Short mmCIF file of C-alpha atoms and ligand atoms in Angstrom, two decimals:
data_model
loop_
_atom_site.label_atom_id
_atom_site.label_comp_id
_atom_site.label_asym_id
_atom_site.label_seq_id
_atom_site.Cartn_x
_atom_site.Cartn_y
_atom_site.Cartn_z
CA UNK A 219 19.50 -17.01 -34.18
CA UNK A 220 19.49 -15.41 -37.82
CA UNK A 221 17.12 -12.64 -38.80
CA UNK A 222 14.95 -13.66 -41.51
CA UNK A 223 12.77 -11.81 -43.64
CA UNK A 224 9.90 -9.95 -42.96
CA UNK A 225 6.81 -11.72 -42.93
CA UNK A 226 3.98 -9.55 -42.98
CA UNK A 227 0.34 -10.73 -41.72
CA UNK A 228 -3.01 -9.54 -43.39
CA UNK A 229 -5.43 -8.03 -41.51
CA UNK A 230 -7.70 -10.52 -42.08
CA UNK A 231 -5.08 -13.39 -40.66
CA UNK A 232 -4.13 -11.80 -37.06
CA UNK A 233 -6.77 -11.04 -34.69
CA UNK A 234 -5.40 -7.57 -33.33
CA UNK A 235 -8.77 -5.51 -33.75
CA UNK A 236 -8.94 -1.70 -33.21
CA UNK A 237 -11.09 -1.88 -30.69
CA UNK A 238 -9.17 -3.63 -28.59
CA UNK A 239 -5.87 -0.28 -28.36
CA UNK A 240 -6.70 2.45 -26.70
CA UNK A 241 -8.41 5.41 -27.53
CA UNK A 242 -5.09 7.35 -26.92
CA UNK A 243 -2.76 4.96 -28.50
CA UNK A 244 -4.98 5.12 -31.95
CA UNK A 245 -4.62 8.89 -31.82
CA UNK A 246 -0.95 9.26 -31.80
CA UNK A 247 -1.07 6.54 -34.34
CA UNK A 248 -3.76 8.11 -36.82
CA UNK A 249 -1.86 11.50 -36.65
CA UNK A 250 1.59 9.91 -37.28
CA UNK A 251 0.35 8.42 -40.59
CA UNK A 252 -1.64 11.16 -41.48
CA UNK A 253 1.27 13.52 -41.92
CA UNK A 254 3.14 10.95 -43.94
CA UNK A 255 5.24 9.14 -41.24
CA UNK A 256 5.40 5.54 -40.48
CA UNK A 257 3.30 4.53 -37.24
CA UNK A 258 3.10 1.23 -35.66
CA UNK A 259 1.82 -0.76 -32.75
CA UNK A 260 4.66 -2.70 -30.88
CA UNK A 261 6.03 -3.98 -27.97
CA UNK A 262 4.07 -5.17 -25.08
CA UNK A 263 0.53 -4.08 -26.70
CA UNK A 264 1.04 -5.84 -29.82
CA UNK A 265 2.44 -9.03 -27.79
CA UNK A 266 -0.03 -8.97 -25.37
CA UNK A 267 -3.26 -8.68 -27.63
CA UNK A 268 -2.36 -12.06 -29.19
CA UNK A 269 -2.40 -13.62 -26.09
CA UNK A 270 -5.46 -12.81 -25.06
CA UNK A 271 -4.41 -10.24 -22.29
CA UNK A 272 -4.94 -6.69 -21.37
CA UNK A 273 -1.93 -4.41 -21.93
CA UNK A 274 -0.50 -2.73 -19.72
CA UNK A 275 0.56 0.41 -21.79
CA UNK A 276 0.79 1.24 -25.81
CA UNK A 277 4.22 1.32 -27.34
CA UNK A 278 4.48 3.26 -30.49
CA UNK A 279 7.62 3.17 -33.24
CA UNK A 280 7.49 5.67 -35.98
CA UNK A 281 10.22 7.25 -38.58
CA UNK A 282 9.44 10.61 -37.10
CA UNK A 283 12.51 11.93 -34.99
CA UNK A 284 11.30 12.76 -31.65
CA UNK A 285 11.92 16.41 -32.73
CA UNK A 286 9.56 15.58 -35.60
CA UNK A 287 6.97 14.12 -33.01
CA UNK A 288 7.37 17.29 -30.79
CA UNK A 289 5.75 19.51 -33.57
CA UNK A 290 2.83 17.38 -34.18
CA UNK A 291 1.30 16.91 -30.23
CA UNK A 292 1.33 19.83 -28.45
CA UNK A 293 1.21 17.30 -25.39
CA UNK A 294 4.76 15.53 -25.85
CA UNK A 295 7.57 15.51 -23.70
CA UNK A 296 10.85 14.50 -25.04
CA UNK A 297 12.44 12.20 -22.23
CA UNK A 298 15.77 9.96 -21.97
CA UNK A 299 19.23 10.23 -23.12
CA UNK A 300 20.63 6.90 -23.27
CA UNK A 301 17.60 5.99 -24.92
CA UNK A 302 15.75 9.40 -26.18
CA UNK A 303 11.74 8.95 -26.44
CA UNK A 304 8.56 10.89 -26.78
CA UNK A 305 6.31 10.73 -23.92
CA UNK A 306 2.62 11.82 -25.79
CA UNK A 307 0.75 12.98 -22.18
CA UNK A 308 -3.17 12.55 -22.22
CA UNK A 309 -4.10 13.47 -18.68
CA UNK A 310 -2.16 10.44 -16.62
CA UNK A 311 -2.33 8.48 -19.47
CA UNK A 312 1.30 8.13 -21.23
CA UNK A 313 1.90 7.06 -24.56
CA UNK A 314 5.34 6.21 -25.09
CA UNK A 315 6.50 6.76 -29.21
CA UNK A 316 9.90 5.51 -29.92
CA UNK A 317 11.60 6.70 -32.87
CA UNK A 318 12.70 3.58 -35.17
CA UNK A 319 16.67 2.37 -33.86
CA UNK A 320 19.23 1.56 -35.87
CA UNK A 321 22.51 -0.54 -35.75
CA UNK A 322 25.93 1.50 -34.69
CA UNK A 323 28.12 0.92 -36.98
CA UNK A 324 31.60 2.41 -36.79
CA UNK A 325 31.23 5.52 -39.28
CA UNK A 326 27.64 6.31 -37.74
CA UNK A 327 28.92 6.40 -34.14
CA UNK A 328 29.08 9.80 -32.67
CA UNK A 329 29.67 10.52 -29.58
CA UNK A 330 26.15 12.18 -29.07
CA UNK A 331 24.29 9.26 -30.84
CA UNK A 332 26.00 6.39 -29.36
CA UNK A 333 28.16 5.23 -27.02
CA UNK A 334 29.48 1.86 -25.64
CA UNK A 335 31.50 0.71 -21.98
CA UNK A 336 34.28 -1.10 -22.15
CA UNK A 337 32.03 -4.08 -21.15
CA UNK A 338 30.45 -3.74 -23.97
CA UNK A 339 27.04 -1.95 -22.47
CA UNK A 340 25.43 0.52 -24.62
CA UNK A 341 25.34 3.92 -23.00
CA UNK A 342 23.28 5.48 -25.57
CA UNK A 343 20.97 4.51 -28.14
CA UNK A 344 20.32 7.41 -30.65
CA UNK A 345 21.21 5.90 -33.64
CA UNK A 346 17.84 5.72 -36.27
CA UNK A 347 17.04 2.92 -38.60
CA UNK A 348 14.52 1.31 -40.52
CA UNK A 349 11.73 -0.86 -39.07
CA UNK A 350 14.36 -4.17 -39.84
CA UNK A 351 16.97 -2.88 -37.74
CA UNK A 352 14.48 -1.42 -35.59
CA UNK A 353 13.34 -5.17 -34.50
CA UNK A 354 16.54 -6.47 -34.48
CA UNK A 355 17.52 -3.99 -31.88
CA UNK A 356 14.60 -5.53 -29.73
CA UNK A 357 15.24 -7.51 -26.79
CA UNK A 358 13.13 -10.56 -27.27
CA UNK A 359 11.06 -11.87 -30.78
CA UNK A 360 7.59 -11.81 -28.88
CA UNK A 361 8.43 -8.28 -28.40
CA UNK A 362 9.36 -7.55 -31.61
CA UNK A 363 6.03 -7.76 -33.29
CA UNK A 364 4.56 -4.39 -35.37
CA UNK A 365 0.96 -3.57 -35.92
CA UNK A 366 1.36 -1.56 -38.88
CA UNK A 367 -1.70 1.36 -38.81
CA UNK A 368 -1.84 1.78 -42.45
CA UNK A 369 -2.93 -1.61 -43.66
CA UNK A 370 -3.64 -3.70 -40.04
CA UNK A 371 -1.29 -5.87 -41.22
CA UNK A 372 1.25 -7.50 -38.49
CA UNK A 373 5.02 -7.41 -39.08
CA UNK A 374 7.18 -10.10 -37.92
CA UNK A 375 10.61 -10.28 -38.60
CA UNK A 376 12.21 -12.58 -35.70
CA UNK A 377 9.69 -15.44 -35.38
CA UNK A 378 8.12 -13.86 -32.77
CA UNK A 379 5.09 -14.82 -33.64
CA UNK A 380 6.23 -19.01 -33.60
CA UNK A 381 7.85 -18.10 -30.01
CA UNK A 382 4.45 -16.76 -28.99
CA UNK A 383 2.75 -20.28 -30.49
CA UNK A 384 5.30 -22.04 -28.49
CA UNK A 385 5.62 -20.02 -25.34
CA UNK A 386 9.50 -18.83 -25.67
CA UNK A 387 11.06 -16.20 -24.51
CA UNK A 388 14.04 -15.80 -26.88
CA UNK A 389 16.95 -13.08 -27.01
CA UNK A 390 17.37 -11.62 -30.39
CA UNK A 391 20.72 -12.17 -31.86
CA UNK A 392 23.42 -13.83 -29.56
CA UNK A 393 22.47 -13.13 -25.90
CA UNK A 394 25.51 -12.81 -24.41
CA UNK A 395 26.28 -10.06 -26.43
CA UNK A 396 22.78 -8.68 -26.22
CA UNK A 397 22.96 -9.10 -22.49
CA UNK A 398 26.52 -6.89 -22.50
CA UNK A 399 24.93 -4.31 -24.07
CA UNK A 400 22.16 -4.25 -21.82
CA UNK A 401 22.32 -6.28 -18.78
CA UNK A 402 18.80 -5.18 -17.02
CA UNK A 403 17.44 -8.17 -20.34
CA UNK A 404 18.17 -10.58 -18.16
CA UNK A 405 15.51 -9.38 -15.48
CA UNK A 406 13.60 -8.70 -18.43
CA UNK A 407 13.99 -12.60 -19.15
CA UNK A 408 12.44 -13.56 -15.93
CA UNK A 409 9.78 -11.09 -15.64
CA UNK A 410 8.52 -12.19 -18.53
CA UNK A 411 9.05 -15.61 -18.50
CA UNK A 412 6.81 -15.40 -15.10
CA UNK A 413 4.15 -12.84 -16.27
CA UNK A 414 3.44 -14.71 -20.16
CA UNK A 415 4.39 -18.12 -18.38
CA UNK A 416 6.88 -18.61 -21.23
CA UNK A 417 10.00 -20.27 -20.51
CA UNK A 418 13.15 -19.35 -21.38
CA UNK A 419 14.56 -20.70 -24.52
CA UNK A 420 17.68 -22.71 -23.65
CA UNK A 421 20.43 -20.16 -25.41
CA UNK A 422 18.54 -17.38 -23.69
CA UNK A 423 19.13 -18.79 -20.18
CA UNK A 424 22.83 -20.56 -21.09
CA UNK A 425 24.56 -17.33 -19.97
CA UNK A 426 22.23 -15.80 -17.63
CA UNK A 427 24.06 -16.89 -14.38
CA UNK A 428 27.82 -15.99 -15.44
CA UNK A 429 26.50 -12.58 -16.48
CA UNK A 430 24.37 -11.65 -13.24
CA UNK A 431 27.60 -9.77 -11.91
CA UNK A 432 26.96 -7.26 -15.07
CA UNK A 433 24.06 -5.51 -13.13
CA UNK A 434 26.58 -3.75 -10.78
CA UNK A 435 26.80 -1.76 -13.53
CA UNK A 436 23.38 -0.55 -13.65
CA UNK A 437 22.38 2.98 -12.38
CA UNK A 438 20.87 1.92 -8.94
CA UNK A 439 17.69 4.51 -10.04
CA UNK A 440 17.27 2.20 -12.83
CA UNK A 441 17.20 -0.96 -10.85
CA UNK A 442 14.81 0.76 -8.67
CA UNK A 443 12.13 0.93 -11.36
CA UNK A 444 12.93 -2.53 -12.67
CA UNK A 445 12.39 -3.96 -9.23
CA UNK A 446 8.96 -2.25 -8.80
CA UNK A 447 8.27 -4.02 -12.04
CA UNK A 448 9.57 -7.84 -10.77
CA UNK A 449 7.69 -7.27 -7.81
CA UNK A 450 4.63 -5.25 -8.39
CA UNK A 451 3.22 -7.15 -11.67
CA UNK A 452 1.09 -10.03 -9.04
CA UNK A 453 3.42 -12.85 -9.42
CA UNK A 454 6.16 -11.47 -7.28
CA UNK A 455 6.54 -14.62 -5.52
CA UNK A 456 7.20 -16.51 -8.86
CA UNK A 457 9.65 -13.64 -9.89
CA UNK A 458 11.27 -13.52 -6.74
CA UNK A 459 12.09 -17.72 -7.01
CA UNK A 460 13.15 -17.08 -10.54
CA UNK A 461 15.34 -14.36 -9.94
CA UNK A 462 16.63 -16.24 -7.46
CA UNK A 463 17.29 -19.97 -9.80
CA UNK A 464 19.30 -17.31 -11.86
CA UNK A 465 21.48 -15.44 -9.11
CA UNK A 466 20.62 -12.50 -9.80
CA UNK A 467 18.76 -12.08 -6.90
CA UNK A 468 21.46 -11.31 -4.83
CA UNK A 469 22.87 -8.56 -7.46
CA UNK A 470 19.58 -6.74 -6.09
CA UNK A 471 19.51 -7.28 -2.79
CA UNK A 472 23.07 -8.12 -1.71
CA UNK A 473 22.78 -7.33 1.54
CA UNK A 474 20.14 -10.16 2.74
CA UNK A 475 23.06 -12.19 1.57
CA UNK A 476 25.64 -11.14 3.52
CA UNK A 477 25.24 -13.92 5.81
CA UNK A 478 24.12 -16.96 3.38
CA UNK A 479 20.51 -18.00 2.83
CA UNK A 480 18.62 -17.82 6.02
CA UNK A 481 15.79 -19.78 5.69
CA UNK A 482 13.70 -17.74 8.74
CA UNK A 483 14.52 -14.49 6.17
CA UNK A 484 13.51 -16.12 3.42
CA UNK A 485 9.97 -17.83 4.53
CA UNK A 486 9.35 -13.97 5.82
CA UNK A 487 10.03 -12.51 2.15
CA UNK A 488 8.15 -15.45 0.66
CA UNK A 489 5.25 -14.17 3.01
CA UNK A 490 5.49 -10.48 2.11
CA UNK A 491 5.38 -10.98 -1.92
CA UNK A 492 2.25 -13.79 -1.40
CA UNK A 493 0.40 -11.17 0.63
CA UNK A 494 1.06 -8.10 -1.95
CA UNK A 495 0.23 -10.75 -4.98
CA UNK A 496 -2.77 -11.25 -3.28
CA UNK A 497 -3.66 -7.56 -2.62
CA UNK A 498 -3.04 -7.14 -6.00
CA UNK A 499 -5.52 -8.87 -7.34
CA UNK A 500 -7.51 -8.24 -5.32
CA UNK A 501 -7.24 -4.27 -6.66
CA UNK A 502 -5.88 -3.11 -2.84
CA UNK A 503 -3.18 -0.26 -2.71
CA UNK A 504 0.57 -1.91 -2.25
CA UNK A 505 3.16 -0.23 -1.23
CA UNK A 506 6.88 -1.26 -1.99
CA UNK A 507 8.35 0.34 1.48
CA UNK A 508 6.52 -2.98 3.17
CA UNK A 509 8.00 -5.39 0.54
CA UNK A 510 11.68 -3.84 0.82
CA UNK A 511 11.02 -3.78 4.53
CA UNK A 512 10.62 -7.68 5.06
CA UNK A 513 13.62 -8.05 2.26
CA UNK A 514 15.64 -6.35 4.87
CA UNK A 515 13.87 -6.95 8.68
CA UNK A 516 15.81 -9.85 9.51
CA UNK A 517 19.62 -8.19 8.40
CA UNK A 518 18.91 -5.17 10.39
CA UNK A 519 17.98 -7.31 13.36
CA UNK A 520 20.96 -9.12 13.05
CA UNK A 521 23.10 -5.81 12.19
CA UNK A 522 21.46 -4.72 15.32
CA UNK A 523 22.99 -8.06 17.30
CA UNK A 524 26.34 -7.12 15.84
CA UNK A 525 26.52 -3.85 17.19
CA UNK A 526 25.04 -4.00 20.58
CA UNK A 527 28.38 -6.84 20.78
CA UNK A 528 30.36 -4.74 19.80
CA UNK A 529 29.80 -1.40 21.40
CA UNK A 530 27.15 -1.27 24.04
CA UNK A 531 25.72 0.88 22.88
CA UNK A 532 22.08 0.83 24.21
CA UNK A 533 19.17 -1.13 22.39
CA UNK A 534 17.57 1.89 20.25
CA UNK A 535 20.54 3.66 19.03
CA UNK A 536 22.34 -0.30 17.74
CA UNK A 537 18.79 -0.39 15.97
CA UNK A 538 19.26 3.21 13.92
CA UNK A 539 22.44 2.70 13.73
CA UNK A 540 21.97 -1.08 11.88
CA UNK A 541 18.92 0.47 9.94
CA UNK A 542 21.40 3.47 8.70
CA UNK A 543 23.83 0.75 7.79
CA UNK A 544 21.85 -1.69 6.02
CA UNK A 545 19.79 0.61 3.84
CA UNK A 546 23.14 2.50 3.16
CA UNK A 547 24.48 -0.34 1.37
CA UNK A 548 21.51 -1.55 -0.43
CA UNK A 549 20.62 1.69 -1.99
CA UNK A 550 24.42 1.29 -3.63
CA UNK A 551 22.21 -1.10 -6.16
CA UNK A 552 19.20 -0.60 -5.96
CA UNK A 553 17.88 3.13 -5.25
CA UNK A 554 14.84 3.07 -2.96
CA UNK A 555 13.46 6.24 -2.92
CA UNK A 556 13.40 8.37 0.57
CA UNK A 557 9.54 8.74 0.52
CA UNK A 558 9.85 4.59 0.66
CA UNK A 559 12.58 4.36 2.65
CA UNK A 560 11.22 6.78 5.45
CA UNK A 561 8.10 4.69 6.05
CA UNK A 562 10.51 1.51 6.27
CA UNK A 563 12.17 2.91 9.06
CA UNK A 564 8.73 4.02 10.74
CA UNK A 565 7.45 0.14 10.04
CA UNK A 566 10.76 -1.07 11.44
CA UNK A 567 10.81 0.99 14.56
CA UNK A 568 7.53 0.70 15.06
CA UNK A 569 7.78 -3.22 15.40
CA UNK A 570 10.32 -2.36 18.41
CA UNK A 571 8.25 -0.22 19.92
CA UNK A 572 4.97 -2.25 19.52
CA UNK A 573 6.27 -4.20 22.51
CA UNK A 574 6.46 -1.63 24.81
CA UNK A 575 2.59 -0.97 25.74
CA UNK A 576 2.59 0.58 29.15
CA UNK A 577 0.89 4.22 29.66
CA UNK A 578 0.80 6.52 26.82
CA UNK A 579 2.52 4.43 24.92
CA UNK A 580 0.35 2.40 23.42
CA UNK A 581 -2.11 5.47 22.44
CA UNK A 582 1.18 6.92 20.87
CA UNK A 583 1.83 3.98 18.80
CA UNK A 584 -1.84 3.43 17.34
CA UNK A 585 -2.07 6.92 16.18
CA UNK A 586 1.59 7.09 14.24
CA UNK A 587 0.61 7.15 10.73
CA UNK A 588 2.10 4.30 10.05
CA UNK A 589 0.43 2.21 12.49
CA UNK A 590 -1.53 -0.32 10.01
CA UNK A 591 1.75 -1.19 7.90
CA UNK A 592 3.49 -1.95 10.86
CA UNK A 593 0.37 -3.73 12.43
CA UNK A 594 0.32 -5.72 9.05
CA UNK A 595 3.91 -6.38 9.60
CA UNK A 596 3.70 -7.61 12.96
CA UNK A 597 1.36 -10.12 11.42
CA UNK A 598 3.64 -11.36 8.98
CA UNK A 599 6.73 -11.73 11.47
CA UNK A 600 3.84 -13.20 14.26
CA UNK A 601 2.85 -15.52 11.07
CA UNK A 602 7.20 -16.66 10.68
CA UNK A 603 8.05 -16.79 13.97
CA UNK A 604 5.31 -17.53 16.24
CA UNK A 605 5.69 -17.59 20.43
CA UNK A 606 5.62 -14.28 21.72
CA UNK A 607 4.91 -12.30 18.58
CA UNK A 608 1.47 -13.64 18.28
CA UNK A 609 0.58 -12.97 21.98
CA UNK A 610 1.52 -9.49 20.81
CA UNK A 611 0.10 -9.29 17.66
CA UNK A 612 -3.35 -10.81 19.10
CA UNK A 613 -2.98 -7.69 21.97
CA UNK A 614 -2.71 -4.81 19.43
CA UNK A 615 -5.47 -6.98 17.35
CA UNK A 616 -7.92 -6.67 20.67
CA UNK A 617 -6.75 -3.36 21.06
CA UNK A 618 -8.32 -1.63 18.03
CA UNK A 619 -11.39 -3.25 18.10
CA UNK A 620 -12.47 -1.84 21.97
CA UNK A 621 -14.02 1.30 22.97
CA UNK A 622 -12.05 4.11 24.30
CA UNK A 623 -12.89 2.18 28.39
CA UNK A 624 -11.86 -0.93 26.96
CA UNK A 625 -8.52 0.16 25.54
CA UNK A 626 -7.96 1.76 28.64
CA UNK A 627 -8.22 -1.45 31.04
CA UNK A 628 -6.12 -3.30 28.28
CA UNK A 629 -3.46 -0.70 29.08
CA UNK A 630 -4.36 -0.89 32.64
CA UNK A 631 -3.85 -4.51 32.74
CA UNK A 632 -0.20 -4.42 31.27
CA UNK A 633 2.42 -4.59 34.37
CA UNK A 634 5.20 -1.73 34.09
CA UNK A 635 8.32 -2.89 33.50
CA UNK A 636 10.08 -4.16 36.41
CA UNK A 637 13.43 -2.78 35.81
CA UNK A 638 13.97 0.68 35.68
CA UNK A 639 14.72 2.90 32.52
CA UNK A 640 18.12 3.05 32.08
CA UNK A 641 19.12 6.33 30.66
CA UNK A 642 22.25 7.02 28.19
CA UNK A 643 24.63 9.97 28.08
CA UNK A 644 26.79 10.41 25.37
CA UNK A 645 30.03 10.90 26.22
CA UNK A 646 31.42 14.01 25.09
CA UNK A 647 34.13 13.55 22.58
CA UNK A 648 37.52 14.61 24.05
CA UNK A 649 39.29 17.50 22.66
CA UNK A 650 41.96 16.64 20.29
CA UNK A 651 45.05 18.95 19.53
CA UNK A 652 45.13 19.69 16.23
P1 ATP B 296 5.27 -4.39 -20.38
O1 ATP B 296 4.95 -2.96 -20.79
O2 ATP B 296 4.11 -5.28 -20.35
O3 ATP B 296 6.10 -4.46 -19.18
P2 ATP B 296 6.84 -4.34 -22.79
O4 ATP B 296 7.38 -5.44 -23.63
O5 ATP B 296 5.88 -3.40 -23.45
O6 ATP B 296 6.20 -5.02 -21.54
P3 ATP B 296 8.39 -2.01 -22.21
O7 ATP B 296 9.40 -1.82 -21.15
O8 ATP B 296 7.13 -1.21 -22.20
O9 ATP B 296 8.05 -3.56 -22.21
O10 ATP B 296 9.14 -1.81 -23.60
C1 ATP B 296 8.47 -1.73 -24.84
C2 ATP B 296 9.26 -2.45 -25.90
O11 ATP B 296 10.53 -1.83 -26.08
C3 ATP B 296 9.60 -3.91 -25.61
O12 ATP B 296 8.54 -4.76 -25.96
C4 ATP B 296 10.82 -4.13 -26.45
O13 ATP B 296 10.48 -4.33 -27.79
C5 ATP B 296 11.54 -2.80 -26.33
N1 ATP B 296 12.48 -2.79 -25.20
C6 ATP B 296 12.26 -2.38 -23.93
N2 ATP B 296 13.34 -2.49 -23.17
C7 ATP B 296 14.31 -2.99 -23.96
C8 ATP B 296 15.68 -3.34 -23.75
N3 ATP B 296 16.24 -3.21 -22.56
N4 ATP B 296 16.36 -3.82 -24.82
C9 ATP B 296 15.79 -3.95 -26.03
N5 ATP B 296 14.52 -3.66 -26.28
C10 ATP B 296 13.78 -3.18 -25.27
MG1 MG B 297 5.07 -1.65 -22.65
#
C-alpha cells in the first residue's frame, strides 16, 4: 500500500481533547515544544482516544535525540538498544518518548545505528527521520496517527484514520517484508485485531502463516513480555483462538504440541484464559504462573507417563524430572521468569500432593503458600476432567470452611493408605576408571 501525503486534521475536526491525555503525558509534551522541539501524541493513545477507549499508556515522538530528552527531565531513563527510547519516570507512571525513526538507507547504515539479519530482521533501529518516515516505519496505519501539541491538529499519513472508520488492521508497506524485519508484528496483528475487534486486512494476514516459523528468532525475554500482553489484555481466550487460526501458537508454546492437539489440554487452557478474562474484569490480581501452568499441566503429566515407562523410577522423582524437562524446553522460546516459574512447580506439585490427605498432611498442604492457586487449579482440572477430581476438590472445599475440630475428624475420617510406603535408594553410581 503506497504512502500518501500527509493529511493533517484541525483541531476543530478530530475529537482528541486535552482532557482526555494524561496529566503526565501533557507535561513531557508541553516541555518538548517549549524548548523548540517537535512533540506529538502517537501510537496507542492517539488510536485509542478515537475509539472511544481508555489508553493504556502515552506514546510520545519528538525530534529531540534521546540525549537531547535526557537534559530536559531530570526523571528520564534512556532504555533499549535495538530500539533506543526515553523512559520519562513520574512515580510508577512511565512515559515512553521515542525519538522520530528514519529509513536505513545504505550510506546512513552504521553499524551502531542499524543493523539487519540475514533474514532480513532489523537488529537495531537508531536511524532518525522526519515525522514522514517516522510513520512509515510504524507497524500498522491505526497506529500511525500524530496528535501534534502545537496546533491540536491530527496527522495522518497512512490512512489510518479510514482503517480506523472501517475497522482494519493494516501493515504499512508490504508485510512480508515488514514482518522480516520484525516478526513479533504478526502477534501484534492478532492482539490487536482481538483487543480493537478489527480484522485483519486481507494482505496483512496473506503471509502470516508461512512466516510464523520467523519467531524462533525472537529473544525468548522478548516473547515473554509479548505473551503477557496476548494473554493479560481480558480477551485472552479470543487471542489464544487467533493465535492459534494463524499457527503461531505453537511457535510459543511448542511443547503442548509435541504430541498433536489434545483436545482434554486444550478445553483445560480454554478454561484457564476464560477464568483470568473474567478476573480481569472483574479488577482481581492474575497471575501468569497459573495461566502457563494449565498451558503445560497436561505435557508434564504425560512427560511424567513417559518416564515412569521408561525408568522406574518412582512416582515423585518421574514428576520433577518431567517438570525440569518440559519447562526446560519451553523457556528456549518463550522466557518465563523464575519468580513465575517457581510457583508453577509449587501449583503443579501441589496438585499431586493434594491427594494424599492422611495425618499431617493435609495441615501441611493448606498452609503452603501456594495453597489457593493450586486449590483454584484443582478446580479447573476437577471442572475438565470430572470423576475423582471433584470428590477431591469438594474435600479440600469442606475442608477450609470447618473449625479447627471439624478439620480434624475430616482428617480422621480419611483411611491410611493400605499399602505401605515404599522407600527409594539411589543407587550409588559405580566408579569409573578414568
Ligand atoms: P498498546 O499500548 O495499547 O498495547 P500501542 O499501539 O501503543 O498499543 P506500543 O507497544 O505501546 O503499542 O507501541 C507504541 C507505538 O509504537 C505503536 O502504536 C506503533 O506505532 C509503534 N510500534 C510498536 N511496536 C512496533 C513494531 N514492532 N514495529 C513498528 N512499530 C511499532
Ligand atoms: Mg502504547
Amino acid at each position: 500500500m503506497p504512502v500518501t501525503n500527509s493529511t493533517s486534521i484541525h483541531r476543530s475536526e478530530h475529537s482528541i481533547s486535552r482532557n482526555d491525555i494524561s496529566e503526565n503525558a501533557l507535561k513531557v509534551l508541553y516541555r518538548l515544544h517549549k524548548s523548540g522541539h517537535k512533540a506529538y501524541l502517537v501510537g496507542g493513545g492517539v488510536r485509542d482516544l478515537l475509539l472511544g477507549l481508555k489508553p493504556k499508556d502515552f506514546d510520545i515522538a519528538t525530534d529531540a535525540t534521546p540525549e537531547q530528552v535526557k537534559k530536559l527531565f531530570r526523571n528520564c531513563r534512556l532504555v533499549g538498544r535495538r530500539f533506543r527510547l526515553a523512559h520519562i519516570l513520574f512515580g510508577r507512571d512511565i512515559i515512553e518518548v521515542a525519538t522520530l525513526r528514519g529509513h536505513h538507507s545504505d550510506e546512513e547504515t552504521e553499524k551502531n545505528t542499524s543493523s539487519q539479519s540475514q533474514e532480513g530482521m532489523l537488529l537495531r533501529d537508531n536511524v532518525y527521520g522526519s515525522i514522514e518516515e517516522d510513520a512509515e516505519r510504524r507497524d500498522f496505519t491505526v497506529n500511525a496517527l500524530y496528535y501534534d501539541i502545537a496546533d491540536f491538529s491530527l496527522r495522518d499519513f497512512c490512512h489510518g484514520l479510514d482503517d480506523l472508520e472501517c475497522r482494519r488492521i493494516e501493515l504499512i508497506g508490504d508485510p512480508e517484508t515488514r514482518y522480516r524485519e520484525d516478526p513479533v508484528r504478526m502477534l501484534r496483528a492478532v492482539r490487536f485485531a482481538v483487543k480493537l475487534q478489527m480484522e485483519i486486512s486481507e494482505r496483512t494476514k496473506a503471509p502470516i502463516t508461512k512466516l510464523a516459523p520467523l519467531l524462533k528468532d525472537i529473544p525468548p525475554a522478548r516473547l515473554f513480555e509479548e505473551s503477557l500482553k496476548l494473554m493479560l489484555s481480558g480477551q485472552g481466550l479470543a487471542t489464544y483462538k487467533m493465535l492459534q487460526q494463524y499457527q503461531l501458537l505453537q511457535q510459543l508454546y511448542p511443547v503442548s504440541f509435541v504430541n498433536g492437539d489434545d483436545p482434554k489440554s486444550e478445553a483445560l487452557i480454554h478454561a484457564a484464559l476464560a477464568n483470568t478474562d473474567e478476573r480481569i474484569k472483574a479488577d482481581k490480581r492474575v497471575t501468569p504462573a497459573f495461566l502457563y501452568a494449565a498451558i503445560l499441566w497436561y505435557p508434564v503429566e504425560q512427560k511424567t507417563q513417559e518416564i515412569l515407562t521408561e525408568s522406574g523410577l518412582p512416582f515423585n522423582d518421574a514428576f520433577l524430572m518431567a517438570m525440569n524437562e518440559v519447562l526446560d524446553f519451553q523457556v528456549k522460546s518463550v522466557a518465563i521468569p523464575k519468580r513465575f516459574t517457581s510457583t508453577m512447580r509449587d501449583i503443579w506439585v501441589l496438585q499431586t500432593r493434594m491427594s494424599k490427605r492422611y495425618g499431617k498432611h493435609a495441615y501441611r498442604i493448606f498452609h503452603h503458600p501456594k495453597f489457593r492457586a493450586a486449590y483454584d487449579f484443582l478446580q479447573l482440572r476437577a471442572d475438565n476432567e470430572g470423576g475423582e477430581l471433584v470428590e477431591l476438590f469438594e474435600w479440600w472445599t469442606d475442608f477450609q470452611e470447618q473449625d479447627e475440630d471439624g478439620k480434624r475428624s475430616m482428617v480422621a475420617k480419611l483411611s491410611k493408605p493400605a499399602t505401605k510406603k515404599r522407600r527409594y535408594y539411589k543407587k550409588k553410581p559405580r566408579p569409573t576408571s578414568s
